[in-house]
Amino acid sequence: MHQQKRQPELVEGNLPVFVFPTELIFYADDQSTHKQVLTLYNPYEFALKFKVLCTTPNKYVVVDAAGAVKPQCCVDIVIRHRDVRSCHYGVIDKFRLQVSEQSQRKALGRKEVVATLLPSAKEQQKEEEEKRIKEHLTESLFFEQSFQPENRAVSSGPSLLTVFLGVVCIAALMLPTMGDVESLVPLYLHLSVNQKLVAAYILGKGFKDAFGTYVT
């Protein structure tokens, strides 16, 4: 009965897709960034087929653009930028990952990942630092207003616990996976695939409980 209840939801195409990162940034002056890796997680108890589409396929090379992910496993998808020219600076391209069950053709879920080519990493770091400062000020104002007496009776949006768990899970997904010898992060911070699957599942479940639906 559990499978019969879940099947209509899958057919509707609302299956959450867990991909990290959700944004790819290539720097023209740093050749090491011309190759990026997307990690597709499958926290479900059934295998998934996946396919990678792109709005500008002539600018990129996608290694293994189609394949399968075993239950409770993940797969890395390598994306290379092959047209690093100044005319493409700041242009936002999109990749779409579509997943389905192996016995079906219709996409059960999809996730978009944006890709941008920037001229220099140093300029981007300055912009990100300014952005972090603005976000910090905005968060400070938000928490100050949230604890005002007249606002205590109002309950809307995700709880602080949900936000905290989301930040922890995102941080866990950003840490390197065990076996990544090229990472500069200490080995004791390397997580296993199962640990990252748990973080991805908790992150998706938290957003579902908070907002009532998934955005894919």
mmCIF file with all atom_site columns, C-alpha atoms in Angstrom:
data_model
loop_
_atom_site.group_PDB
_atom_site.id
_atom_site.type_symbol
_atom_site.label_atom_id
_atom_site.label_alt_id
_atom_site.label_comp_id
_atom_site.label_asym_id
_atom_site.label_entity_id
_atom_site.label_seq_id
_atom_site.pdbx_PDB_ins_code
_atom_site.Cartn_x
_atom_site.Cartn_y
_atom_site.Cartn_z
_atom_site.occupancy
_atom_site.B_iso_or_equiv
_atom_site.pdbx_formal_charge
_atom_site.auth_seq_id
_atom_site.auth_comp_id
_atom_site.auth_asym_id
_atom_site.auth_atom_id
_atom_site.pdbx_PDB_model_num
ATOM 1   C CA . MET A 1 1   ? 0.000  0.000  0.000   1.00 0.00 ? 1   MET A CA 1
ATOM 2   C CA . HIS A 1 2   ? 2.917  2.339  0.657   1.00 0.00 ? 2   HIS A CA 1
ATOM 3   C CA . GLN A 1 3   ? 4.143  1.964  -2.926  1.00 0.00 ? 3   GLN A CA 1
ATOM 4   C CA . GLN A 1 4   ? 0.670  2.579  -4.343  1.00 0.00 ? 4   GLN A CA 1
ATOM 5   C CA . LYS A 1 5   ? 0.415  5.768  -2.333  1.00 0.00 ? 5   LYS A CA 1
ATOM 6   C CA . ARG A 1 6   ? 3.823  7.058  -3.417  1.00 0.00 ? 6   ARG A CA 1
ATOM 7   C CA . GLN A 1 7   ? 3.577  6.235  -7.143  1.00 0.00 ? 7   GLN A CA 1
ATOM 8   C CA . PRO A 1 8   ? 1.177  9.067  -8.187  1.00 0.00 ? 8   PRO A CA 1
ATOM 9   C CA . GLU A 1 9   ? 3.487  11.634 -6.586  1.00 0.00 ? 9   GLU A CA 1
ATOM 10  C CA . LEU A 1 10  ? 6.430  10.293 -8.597  1.00 0.00 ? 10  LEU A CA 1
ATOM 11  C CA . VAL A 1 11  ? 4.536  10.371 -11.884 1.00 0.00 ? 11  VAL A CA 1
ATOM 12  C CA . GLU A 1 12  ? 3.646  14.036 -11.365 1.00 0.00 ? 12  GLU A CA 1
ATOM 13  C CA . GLY A 1 13  ? 7.320  14.970 -11.623 1.00 0.00 ? 13  GLY A CA 1
ATOM 14  C CA . ASN A 1 14  ? 7.695  16.357 -8.095  1.00 0.00 ? 14  ASN A CA 1
ATOM 15  C CA . LEU A 1 15  ? 10.518 14.080 -6.998  1.00 0.00 ? 15  LEU A CA 1
ATOM 16  C CA . PRO A 1 16  ? 13.147 16.198 -5.188  1.00 0.00 ? 16  PRO A CA 1
ATOM 17  C CA . VAL A 1 17  ? 16.543 16.138 -6.897  1.00 0.00 ? 17  VAL A CA 1
ATOM 18  C CA . PHE A 1 18  ? 19.621 16.613 -4.716  1.00 0.00 ? 18  PHE A CA 1
ATOM 19  C CA . VAL A 1 19  ? 22.563 18.179 -6.564  1.00 0.00 ? 19  VAL A CA 1
ATOM 20  C CA . PHE A 1 20  ? 25.583 19.976 -5.198  1.00 0.00 ? 20  PHE A CA 1
ATOM 21  C CA . PRO A 1 21  ? 26.668 22.599 -5.935  1.00 0.00 ? 21  PRO A CA 1
ATOM 22  C CA . THR A 1 22  ? 23.745 24.454 -7.508  1.00 0.00 ? 22  THR A CA 1
ATOM 23  C CA . GLU A 1 23  ? 26.011 27.072 -9.101  1.00 0.00 ? 23  GLU A CA 1
ATOM 24  C CA . LEU A 1 24  ? 29.163 26.689 -11.182 1.00 0.00 ? 24  LEU A CA 1
ATOM 25  C CA . ILE A 1 25  ? 31.615 29.573 -11.492 1.00 0.00 ? 25  ILE A CA 1
ATOM 26  C CA . PHE A 1 26  ? 34.449 29.418 -14.018 1.00 0.00 ? 26  PHE A CA 1
ATOM 27  C CA . TYR A 1 27  ? 37.318 31.940 -13.910 1.00 0.00 ? 27  TYR A CA 1
ATOM 28  C CA . ALA A 1 28  ? 39.091 32.811 -17.136 1.00 0.00 ? 28  ALA A CA 1
ATOM 29  C CA . ASP A 1 29  ? 42.405 33.499 -15.378 1.00 0.00 ? 29  ASP A CA 1
ATOM 30  C CA . ASP A 1 30  ? 42.364 30.247 -13.376 1.00 0.00 ? 30  ASP A CA 1
ATOM 31  C CA . GLN A 1 31  ? 42.585 27.167 -15.568 1.00 0.00 ? 31  GLN A CA 1
ATOM 32  C CA . SER A 1 32  ? 41.961 24.860 -12.619 1.00 0.00 ? 32  SER A CA 1
ATOM 33  C CA . THR A 1 33  ? 38.376 26.149 -12.456 1.00 0.00 ? 33  THR A CA 1
ATOM 34  C CA . HIS A 1 34  ? 37.672 25.292 -16.077 1.00 0.00 ? 34  HIS A CA 1
ATOM 35  C CA . LYS A 1 35  ? 36.735 21.804 -14.866 1.00 0.00 ? 35  LYS A CA 1
ATOM 36  C CA . GLN A 1 36  ? 33.899 21.580 -12.336 1.00 0.00 ? 36  GLN A CA 1
ATOM 37  C CA . VAL A 1 37  ? 32.222 18.603 -10.678 1.00 0.00 ? 37  VAL A CA 1
ATOM 38  C CA . LEU A 1 38  ? 28.514 18.207 -9.971  1.00 0.00 ? 38  LEU A CA 1
ATOM 39  C CA . THR A 1 39  ? 27.509 15.559 -7.431  1.00 0.00 ? 39  THR A CA 1
ATOM 40  C CA . LEU A 1 40  ? 24.092 13.960 -7.842  1.00 0.00 ? 40  LEU A CA 1
ATOM 41  C CA . TYR A 1 41  ? 22.773 12.236 -4.703  1.00 0.00 ? 41  TYR A CA 1
ATOM 42  C CA . ASN A 1 42  ? 20.184 9.461  -4.608  1.00 0.00 ? 42  ASN A CA 1
ATOM 43  C CA . PRO A 1 43  ? 18.813 9.091  -1.049  1.00 0.00 ? 43  PRO A CA 1
ATOM 44  C CA . TYR A 1 44  ? 15.929 6.915  -2.234  1.00 0.00 ? 44  TYR A CA 1
ATOM 45  C CA . GLU A 1 45  ? 15.463 3.161  -2.035  1.00 0.00 ? 45  GLU A CA 1
ATOM 46  C CA . PHE A 1 46  ? 15.248 2.758  -5.818  1.00 0.00 ? 46  PHE A CA 1
ATOM 47  C CA . ALA A 1 47  ? 17.734 3.396  -8.617  1.00 0.00 ? 47  ALA A CA 1
ATOM 48  C CA . LEU A 1 48  ? 17.523 6.552  -10.725 1.00 0.00 ? 48  LEU A CA 1
ATOM 49  C CA . LYS A 1 49  ? 18.428 7.342  -14.302 1.00 0.00 ? 49  LYS A CA 1
ATOM 50  C CA . PHE A 1 50  ? 19.746 10.817 -14.987 1.00 0.00 ? 50  PHE A CA 1
ATOM 51  C CA . LYS A 1 51  ? 20.361 13.030 -17.987 1.00 0.00 ? 51  LYS A CA 1
ATOM 52  C CA . VAL A 1 52  ? 22.168 16.372 -18.179 1.00 0.00 ? 52  VAL A CA 1
ATOM 53  C CA . LEU A 1 53  ? 20.908 19.057 -20.579 1.00 0.00 ? 53  LEU A CA 1
ATOM 54  C CA . CYS A 1 54  ? 22.420 22.478 -21.268 1.00 0.00 ? 54  CYS A CA 1
ATOM 55  C CA . THR A 1 55  ? 21.177 25.720 -22.799 1.00 0.00 ? 55  THR A CA 1
ATOM 56  C CA . THR A 1 56  ? 24.538 26.219 -24.593 1.00 0.00 ? 56  THR A CA 1
ATOM 57  C CA . PRO A 1 57  ? 26.029 22.767 -25.209 1.00 0.00 ? 57  PRO A CA 1
ATOM 58  C CA . ASN A 1 58  ? 28.659 24.151 -27.620 1.00 0.00 ? 58  ASN A CA 1
ATOM 59  C CA . LYS A 1 59  ? 30.433 25.887 -24.707 1.00 0.00 ? 59  LYS A CA 1
ATOM 60  C CA . TYR A 1 60  ? 30.761 22.859 -22.445 1.00 0.00 ? 60  TYR A CA 1
ATOM 61  C CA . VAL A 1 61  ? 31.843 19.234 -22.389 1.00 0.00 ? 61  VAL A CA 1
ATOM 62  C CA . VAL A 1 62  ? 29.841 17.044 -20.028 1.00 0.00 ? 62  VAL A CA 1
ATOM 63  C CA . VAL A 1 63  ? 31.495 13.748 -19.157 1.00 0.00 ? 63  VAL A CA 1
ATOM 64  C CA . ASP A 1 64  ? 28.871 11.007 -18.728 1.00 0.00 ? 64  ASP A CA 1
ATOM 65  C CA . ALA A 1 65  ? 25.907 13.257 -19.499 1.00 0.00 ? 65  ALA A CA 1
ATOM 66  C CA . ALA A 1 66  ? 23.566 10.301 -18.934 1.00 0.00 ? 66  ALA A CA 1
ATOM 67  C CA . GLY A 1 67  ? 23.739 7.377  -16.567 1.00 0.00 ? 67  GLY A CA 1
ATOM 68  C CA . ALA A 1 68  ? 22.309 5.770  -13.434 1.00 0.00 ? 68  ALA A CA 1
ATOM 69  C CA . VAL A 1 69  ? 22.661 6.197  -9.682  1.00 0.00 ? 69  VAL A CA 1
ATOM 70  C CA . LYS A 1 70  ? 22.234 3.255  -7.341  1.00 0.00 ? 70  LYS A CA 1
ATOM 71  C CA . PRO A 1 71  ? 19.983 3.602  -4.286  1.00 0.00 ? 71  PRO A CA 1
ATOM 72  C CA . GLN A 1 72  ? 21.542 5.645  -1.457  1.00 0.00 ? 72  GLN A CA 1
ATOM 73  C CA . CYS A 1 73  ? 24.603 6.445  -3.543  1.00 0.00 ? 73  CYS A CA 1
ATOM 74  C CA . CYS A 1 74  ? 25.947 9.395  -5.474  1.00 0.00 ? 74  CYS A CA 1
ATOM 75  C CA . VAL A 1 75  ? 27.689 10.032 -8.783  1.00 0.00 ? 75  VAL A CA 1
ATOM 76  C CA . ASP A 1 76  ? 30.062 12.777 -9.917  1.00 0.00 ? 76  ASP A CA 1
ATOM 77  C CA . ILE A 1 77  ? 29.417 14.551 -13.230 1.00 0.00 ? 77  ILE A CA 1
ATOM 78  C CA . VAL A 1 78  ? 32.416 16.386 -14.697 1.00 0.00 ? 78  VAL A CA 1
ATOM 79  C CA . ILE A 1 79  ? 31.721 19.581 -16.656 1.00 0.00 ? 79  ILE A CA 1
ATOM 80  C CA . ARG A 1 80  ? 34.464 21.356 -18.626 1.00 0.00 ? 80  ARG A CA 1
ATOM 81  C CA . HIS A 1 81  ? 34.254 24.857 -20.079 1.00 0.00 ? 81  HIS A CA 1
ATOM 82  C CA . ARG A 1 82  ? 35.780 24.777 -23.556 1.00 0.00 ? 82  ARG A CA 1
ATOM 83  C CA . ASP A 1 83  ? 35.042 28.290 -24.852 1.00 0.00 ? 83  ASP A CA 1
ATOM 84  C CA . VAL A 1 84  ? 36.743 30.700 -22.427 1.00 0.00 ? 84  VAL A CA 1
ATOM 85  C CA . ARG A 1 85  ? 36.465 34.041 -24.237 1.00 0.00 ? 85  ARG A CA 1
ATOM 86  C CA . SER A 1 86  ? 35.787 37.557 -23.002 1.00 0.00 ? 86  SER A CA 1
ATOM 87  C CA . CYS A 1 87  ? 32.530 37.738 -24.940 1.00 0.00 ? 87  CYS A CA 1
ATOM 88  C CA . HIS A 1 88  ? 31.107 35.107 -22.562 1.00 0.00 ? 88  HIS A CA 1
ATOM 89  C CA . TYR A 1 89  ? 31.975 36.970 -19.331 1.00 0.00 ? 89  TYR A CA 1
ATOM 90  C CA . GLY A 1 90  ? 28.948 37.318 -17.076 1.00 0.00 ? 90  GLY A CA 1
ATOM 91  C CA . VAL A 1 91  ? 26.675 35.242 -19.301 1.00 0.00 ? 91  VAL A CA 1
ATOM 92  C CA . ILE A 1 92  ? 24.505 32.892 -17.243 1.00 0.00 ? 92  ILE A CA 1
ATOM 93  C CA . ASP A 1 93  ? 24.085 29.425 -18.726 1.00 0.00 ? 93  ASP A CA 1
ATOM 94  C CA . LYS A 1 94  ? 21.891 26.697 -17.291 1.00 0.00 ? 94  LYS A CA 1
ATOM 95  C CA . PHE A 1 95  ? 22.247 22.963 -16.861 1.00 0.00 ? 95  PHE A CA 1
ATOM 96  C CA . ARG A 1 96  ? 19.191 20.840 -16.170 1.00 0.00 ? 96  ARG A CA 1
ATOM 97  C CA . LEU A 1 97  ? 19.465 17.452 -14.488 1.00 0.00 ? 97  LEU A CA 1
ATOM 98  C CA . GLN A 1 98  ? 16.486 15.210 -15.113 1.00 0.00 ? 98  GLN A CA 1
ATOM 99  C CA . VAL A 1 99  ? 15.953 11.997 -13.174 1.00 0.00 ? 99  VAL A CA 1
ATOM 100 C CA . SER A 1 100 ? 13.568 9.108  -13.644 1.00 0.00 ? 100 SER A CA 1
ATOM 101 C CA . GLU A 1 101 ? 13.091 5.535  -12.554 1.00 0.00 ? 101 GLU A CA 1
ATOM 102 C CA . GLN A 1 102 ? 14.842 3.010  -14.747 1.00 0.00 ? 102 GLN A CA 1
ATOM 103 C CA . SER A 1 103 ? 11.518 1.542  -15.859 1.00 0.00 ? 103 SER A CA 1
ATOM 104 C CA . GLN A 1 104 ? 10.098 4.910  -16.955 1.00 0.00 ? 104 GLN A CA 1
ATOM 105 C CA . ARG A 1 105 ? 10.901 7.548  -19.552 1.00 0.00 ? 105 ARG A CA 1
ATOM 106 C CA . LYS A 1 106 ? 9.079  10.501 -18.064 1.00 0.00 ? 106 LYS A CA 1
ATOM 107 C CA . ALA A 1 107 ? 11.200 12.770 -15.876 1.00 0.00 ? 107 ALA A CA 1
ATOM 108 C CA . LEU A 1 108 ? 10.139 12.356 -12.250 1.00 0.00 ? 108 LEU A CA 1
ATOM 109 C CA . GLY A 1 109 ? 12.201 15.302 -11.078 1.00 0.00 ? 109 GLY A CA 1
ATOM 110 C CA . ARG A 1 110 ? 14.509 18.020 -12.369 1.00 0.00 ? 110 ARG A CA 1
ATOM 111 C CA . LYS A 1 111 ? 17.012 20.491 -10.994 1.00 0.00 ? 111 LYS A CA 1
ATOM 112 C CA . GLU A 1 112 ? 18.640 23.498 -12.662 1.00 0.00 ? 112 GLU A CA 1
ATOM 113 C CA . VAL A 1 113 ? 22.251 24.510 -12.067 1.00 0.00 ? 113 VAL A CA 1
ATOM 114 C CA . VAL A 1 114 ? 23.491 27.889 -13.273 1.00 0.00 ? 114 VAL A CA 1
ATOM 115 C CA . ALA A 1 115 ? 26.977 28.376 -14.732 1.00 0.00 ? 115 ALA A CA 1
ATOM 116 C CA . THR A 1 116 ? 28.845 31.663 -15.142 1.00 0.00 ? 116 THR A CA 1
ATOM 117 C CA . LEU A 1 117 ? 32.215 32.587 -16.622 1.00 0.00 ? 117 LEU A CA 1
ATOM 118 C CA . LEU A 1 118 ? 33.984 35.452 -14.844 1.00 0.00 ? 118 LEU A CA 1
ATOM 119 C CA . PRO A 1 119 ? 37.248 37.157 -15.824 1.00 0.00 ? 119 PRO A CA 1
ATOM 120 C CA . SER A 1 120 ? 39.081 36.991 -12.482 1.00 0.00 ? 120 SER A CA 1
ATOM 121 C CA . ALA A 1 121 ? 38.747 35.203 -9.168  1.00 0.00 ? 121 ALA A CA 1
ATOM 122 C CA . LYS A 1 122 ? 40.164 38.180 -7.238  1.00 0.00 ? 122 LYS A CA 1
ATOM 123 C CA . GLU A 1 123 ? 37.416 40.529 -8.410  1.00 0.00 ? 123 GLU A CA 1
ATOM 124 C CA . GLN A 1 124 ? 34.801 37.948 -7.525  1.00 0.00 ? 124 GLN A CA 1
ATOM 125 C CA . GLN A 1 125 ? 36.238 37.526 -4.016  1.00 0.00 ? 125 GLN A CA 1
ATOM 126 C CA . LYS A 1 126 ? 35.849 41.248 -3.382  1.00 0.00 ? 126 LYS A CA 1
ATOM 127 C CA . GLU A 1 127 ? 32.232 41.168 -4.533  1.00 0.00 ? 127 GLU A CA 1
ATOM 128 C CA . GLU A 1 128 ? 31.499 38.112 -2.387  1.00 0.00 ? 128 GLU A CA 1
ATOM 129 C CA . GLU A 1 129 ? 33.020 39.755 0.674   1.00 0.00 ? 129 GLU A CA 1
ATOM 130 C CA . GLU A 1 130 ? 30.809 42.813 0.167   1.00 0.00 ? 130 GLU A CA 1
ATOM 131 C CA . LYS A 1 131 ? 27.816 40.548 -0.317  1.00 0.00 ? 131 LYS A CA 1
ATOM 132 C CA . ARG A 1 132 ? 28.568 38.621 2.895   1.00 0.00 ? 132 ARG A CA 1
ATOM 133 C CA . ILE A 1 133 ? 28.771 41.874 4.851   1.00 0.00 ? 133 ILE A CA 1
ATOM 134 C CA . LYS A 1 134 ? 25.394 42.995 3.504   1.00 0.00 ? 134 LYS A CA 1
ATOM 135 C CA . GLU A 1 135 ? 23.841 39.596 4.278   1.00 0.00 ? 135 GLU A CA 1
ATOM 136 C CA . HIS A 1 136 ? 25.248 39.689 7.815   1.00 0.00 ? 136 HIS A CA 1
ATOM 137 C CA . LEU A 1 137 ? 23.714 43.113 8.408   1.00 0.00 ? 137 LEU A CA 1
ATOM 138 C CA . THR A 1 138 ? 20.384 41.939 6.968   1.00 0.00 ? 138 THR A CA 1
ATOM 139 C CA . GLU A 1 139 ? 20.348 38.845 9.202   1.00 0.00 ? 139 GLU A CA 1
ATOM 140 C CA . SER A 1 140 ? 21.159 40.943 12.266  1.00 0.00 ? 140 SER A CA 1
ATOM 141 C CA . LEU A 1 141 ? 18.233 43.242 11.546  1.00 0.00 ? 141 LEU A CA 1
ATOM 142 C CA . PHE A 1 142 ? 15.967 40.235 10.925  1.00 0.00 ? 142 PHE A CA 1
ATOM 143 C CA . PHE A 1 143 ? 16.766 38.622 14.281  1.00 0.00 ? 143 PHE A CA 1
ATOM 144 C CA . GLU A 1 144 ? 16.390 41.920 16.125  1.00 0.00 ? 144 GLU A CA 1
ATOM 145 C CA . GLN A 1 145 ? 12.945 42.432 14.618  1.00 0.00 ? 145 GLN A CA 1
ATOM 146 C CA . SER A 1 146 ? 11.957 38.798 15.234  1.00 0.00 ? 146 SER A CA 1
ATOM 147 C CA . PHE A 1 147 ? 12.452 39.165 18.987  1.00 0.00 ? 147 PHE A CA 1
ATOM 148 C CA . GLN A 1 148 ? 10.431 42.358 19.348  1.00 0.00 ? 148 GLN A CA 1
ATOM 149 C CA . PRO A 1 149 ? 7.455  41.808 21.750  1.00 0.00 ? 149 PRO A CA 1
ATOM 150 C CA . GLU A 1 150 ? 4.828  42.821 19.191  1.00 0.00 ? 150 GLU A CA 1
ATOM 151 C CA . ASN A 1 151 ? 6.081  40.187 16.770  1.00 0.00 ? 151 ASN A CA 1
ATOM 152 C CA . ARG A 1 152 ? 6.169  37.233 19.180  1.00 0.00 ? 152 ARG A CA 1
ATOM 153 C CA . ALA A 1 153 ? 2.578  36.245 18.446  1.00 0.00 ? 153 ALA A CA 1
ATOM 154 C CA . VAL A 1 154 ? 3.267  36.037 14.739  1.00 0.00 ? 154 VAL A CA 1
ATOM 155 C CA . SER A 1 155 ? 4.461  32.656 13.504  1.00 0.00 ? 155 SER A CA 1
ATOM 156 C CA . SER A 1 156 ? 5.371  32.508 9.839   1.00 0.00 ? 156 SER A CA 1
ATOM 157 C CA . GLY A 1 157 ? 8.188  31.035 7.797   1.00 0.00 ? 157 GLY A CA 1
ATOM 158 C CA . PRO A 1 158 ? 10.719 28.430 8.907   1.00 0.00 ? 158 PRO A CA 1
ATOM 159 C CA . SER A 1 159 ? 11.790 28.179 12.548  1.00 0.00 ? 159 SER A CA 1
ATOM 160 C CA . LEU A 1 160 ? 15.278 29.077 13.727  1.00 0.00 ? 160 LEU A CA 1
ATOM 161 C CA . LEU A 1 161 ? 15.973 25.378 14.287  1.00 0.00 ? 161 LEU A CA 1
ATOM 162 C CA . THR A 1 162 ? 15.081 24.626 10.657  1.00 0.00 ? 162 THR A CA 1
ATOM 163 C CA . VAL A 1 163 ? 17.385 27.401 9.438   1.00 0.00 ? 163 VAL A CA 1
ATOM 164 C CA . PHE A 1 164 ? 20.191 26.139 11.690  1.00 0.00 ? 164 PHE A CA 1
ATOM 165 C CA . LEU A 1 165 ? 19.808 22.550 10.483  1.00 0.00 ? 165 LEU A CA 1
ATOM 166 C CA . GLY A 1 166 ? 19.781 23.783 6.884   1.00 0.00 ? 166 GLY A CA 1
ATOM 167 C CA . VAL A 1 167 ? 23.039 25.675 7.382   1.00 0.00 ? 167 VAL A CA 1
ATOM 168 C CA . VAL A 1 168 ? 24.652 22.628 9.019   1.00 0.00 ? 168 VAL A CA 1
ATOM 169 C CA . CYS A 1 169 ? 23.554 20.322 6.200   1.00 0.00 ? 169 CYS A CA 1
ATOM 170 C CA . ILE A 1 170 ? 24.790 22.731 3.515   1.00 0.00 ? 170 ILE A CA 1
ATOM 171 C CA . ALA A 1 171 ? 28.130 22.977 5.303   1.00 0.00 ? 171 ALA A CA 1
ATOM 172 C CA . ALA A 1 172 ? 28.336 19.167 5.436   1.00 0.00 ? 172 ALA A CA 1
ATOM 173 C CA . LEU A 1 173 ? 27.698 18.899 1.694   1.00 0.00 ? 173 LEU A CA 1
ATOM 174 C CA . MET A 1 174 ? 30.454 21.442 1.014   1.00 0.00 ? 174 MET A CA 1
ATOM 175 C CA . LEU A 1 175 ? 33.041 19.375 2.878   1.00 0.00 ? 175 LEU A CA 1
ATOM 176 C CA . PRO A 1 176 ? 35.172 16.992 0.776   1.00 0.00 ? 176 PRO A CA 1
ATOM 177 C CA . THR A 1 177 ? 34.309 13.314 0.451   1.00 0.00 ? 177 THR A CA 1
ATOM 178 C CA . MET A 1 178 ? 36.540 10.619 1.906   1.00 0.00 ? 178 MET A CA 1
ATOM 179 C CA . GLY A 1 179 ? 39.188 9.705  -0.637  1.00 0.00 ? 179 GLY A CA 1
ATOM 180 C CA . ASP A 1 180 ? 39.548 13.205 -2.065  1.00 0.00 ? 180 ASP A CA 1
ATOM 181 C CA . VAL A 1 181 ? 43.328 13.472 -1.838  1.00 0.00 ? 181 VAL A CA 1
ATOM 182 C CA . GLU A 1 182 ? 43.515 16.841 -3.594  1.00 0.00 ? 182 GLU A CA 1
ATOM 183 C CA . SER A 1 183 ? 41.545 18.667 -0.903  1.00 0.00 ? 183 SER A CA 1
ATOM 184 C CA . LEU A 1 184 ? 43.323 21.025 1.499   1.00 0.00 ? 184 LEU A CA 1
ATOM 185 C CA . VAL A 1 185 ? 40.718 20.391 4.201   1.00 0.00 ? 185 VAL A CA 1
ATOM 186 C CA . PRO A 1 186 ? 41.969 18.244 7.145   1.00 0.00 ? 186 PRO A CA 1
ATOM 187 C CA . LEU A 1 187 ? 41.147 14.545 6.879   1.00 0.00 ? 187 LEU A CA 1
ATOM 188 C CA . TYR A 1 188 ? 38.999 14.534 10.017  1.00 0.00 ? 188 TYR A CA 1
ATOM 189 C CA . LEU A 1 189 ? 36.567 16.861 8.220   1.00 0.00 ? 189 LEU A CA 1
ATOM 190 C CA . HIS A 1 190 ? 36.199 14.518 5.218   1.00 0.00 ? 190 HIS A CA 1
ATOM 191 C CA . LEU A 1 191 ? 32.732 12.931 5.228   1.00 0.00 ? 191 LEU A CA 1
ATOM 192 C CA . SER A 1 192 ? 31.609 9.606  3.851   1.00 0.00 ? 192 SER A CA 1
ATOM 193 C CA . VAL A 1 193 ? 29.055 9.277  1.061   1.00 0.00 ? 193 VAL A CA 1
ATOM 194 C CA . ASN A 1 194 ? 26.466 7.959  3.533   1.00 0.00 ? 194 ASN A CA 1
ATOM 195 C CA . GLN A 1 195 ? 26.956 10.972 5.795   1.00 0.00 ? 195 GLN A CA 1
ATOM 196 C CA . LYS A 1 196 ? 26.426 13.323 2.857   1.00 0.00 ? 196 LYS A CA 1
ATOM 197 C CA . LEU A 1 197 ? 23.326 11.372 1.810   1.00 0.00 ? 197 LEU A CA 1
ATOM 198 C CA . VAL A 1 198 ? 21.901 11.839 5.302   1.00 0.00 ? 198 VAL A CA 1
ATOM 199 C CA . ALA A 1 199 ? 22.660 15.574 5.143   1.00 0.00 ? 199 ALA A CA 1
ATOM 200 C CA . ALA A 1 200 ? 20.997 15.862 1.711   1.00 0.00 ? 200 ALA A CA 1
ATOM 201 C CA . TYR A 1 201 ? 17.938 13.982 2.960   1.00 0.00 ? 201 TYR A CA 1
ATOM 202 C CA . ILE A 1 202 ? 17.609 16.132 6.094   1.00 0.00 ? 202 ILE A CA 1
ATOM 203 C CA . LEU A 1 203 ? 18.047 19.298 4.010   1.00 0.00 ? 203 LEU A CA 1
ATOM 204 C CA . GLY A 1 204 ? 15.298 18.277 1.592   1.00 0.00 ? 204 GLY A CA 1
ATOM 205 C CA . LYS A 1 205 ? 12.951 17.132 4.363   1.00 0.00 ? 205 LYS A CA 1
ATOM 206 C CA . GLY A 1 206 ? 13.499 20.347 6.317   1.00 0.00 ? 206 GLY A CA 1
ATOM 207 C CA . PHE A 1 207 ? 12.554 22.505 3.334   1.00 0.00 ? 207 PHE A CA 1
ATOM 208 C CA . LYS A 1 208 ? 9.492  20.362 2.698   1.00 0.00 ? 208 LYS A CA 1
ATOM 209 C CA . ASP A 1 209 ? 8.304  20.703 6.301   1.00 0.00 ? 209 ASP A CA 1
ATOM 210 C CA . ALA A 1 210 ? 8.998  24.448 6.297   1.00 0.00 ? 210 ALA A CA 1
ATOM 211 C CA . PHE A 1 211 ? 7.497  25.412 2.958   1.00 0.00 ? 211 PHE A CA 1
ATOM 212 C CA . GLY A 1 212 ? 5.161  22.519 2.161   1.00 0.00 ? 212 GLY A CA 1
ATOM 213 C CA . THR A 1 213 ? 6.632  21.807 -1.287  1.00 0.00 ? 213 THR A CA 1
ATOM 214 C CA . TYR A 1 214 ? 9.885  21.286 -3.092  1.00 0.00 ? 214 TYR A CA 1
ATOM 215 C CA . VAL A 1 215 ? 11.398 23.484 -5.744  1.00 0.00 ? 215 VAL A CA 1
ATOM 216 C CA . THR A 1 216 ? 13.162 21.410 -8.409  1.00 0.00 ? 216 THR A CA 1
#
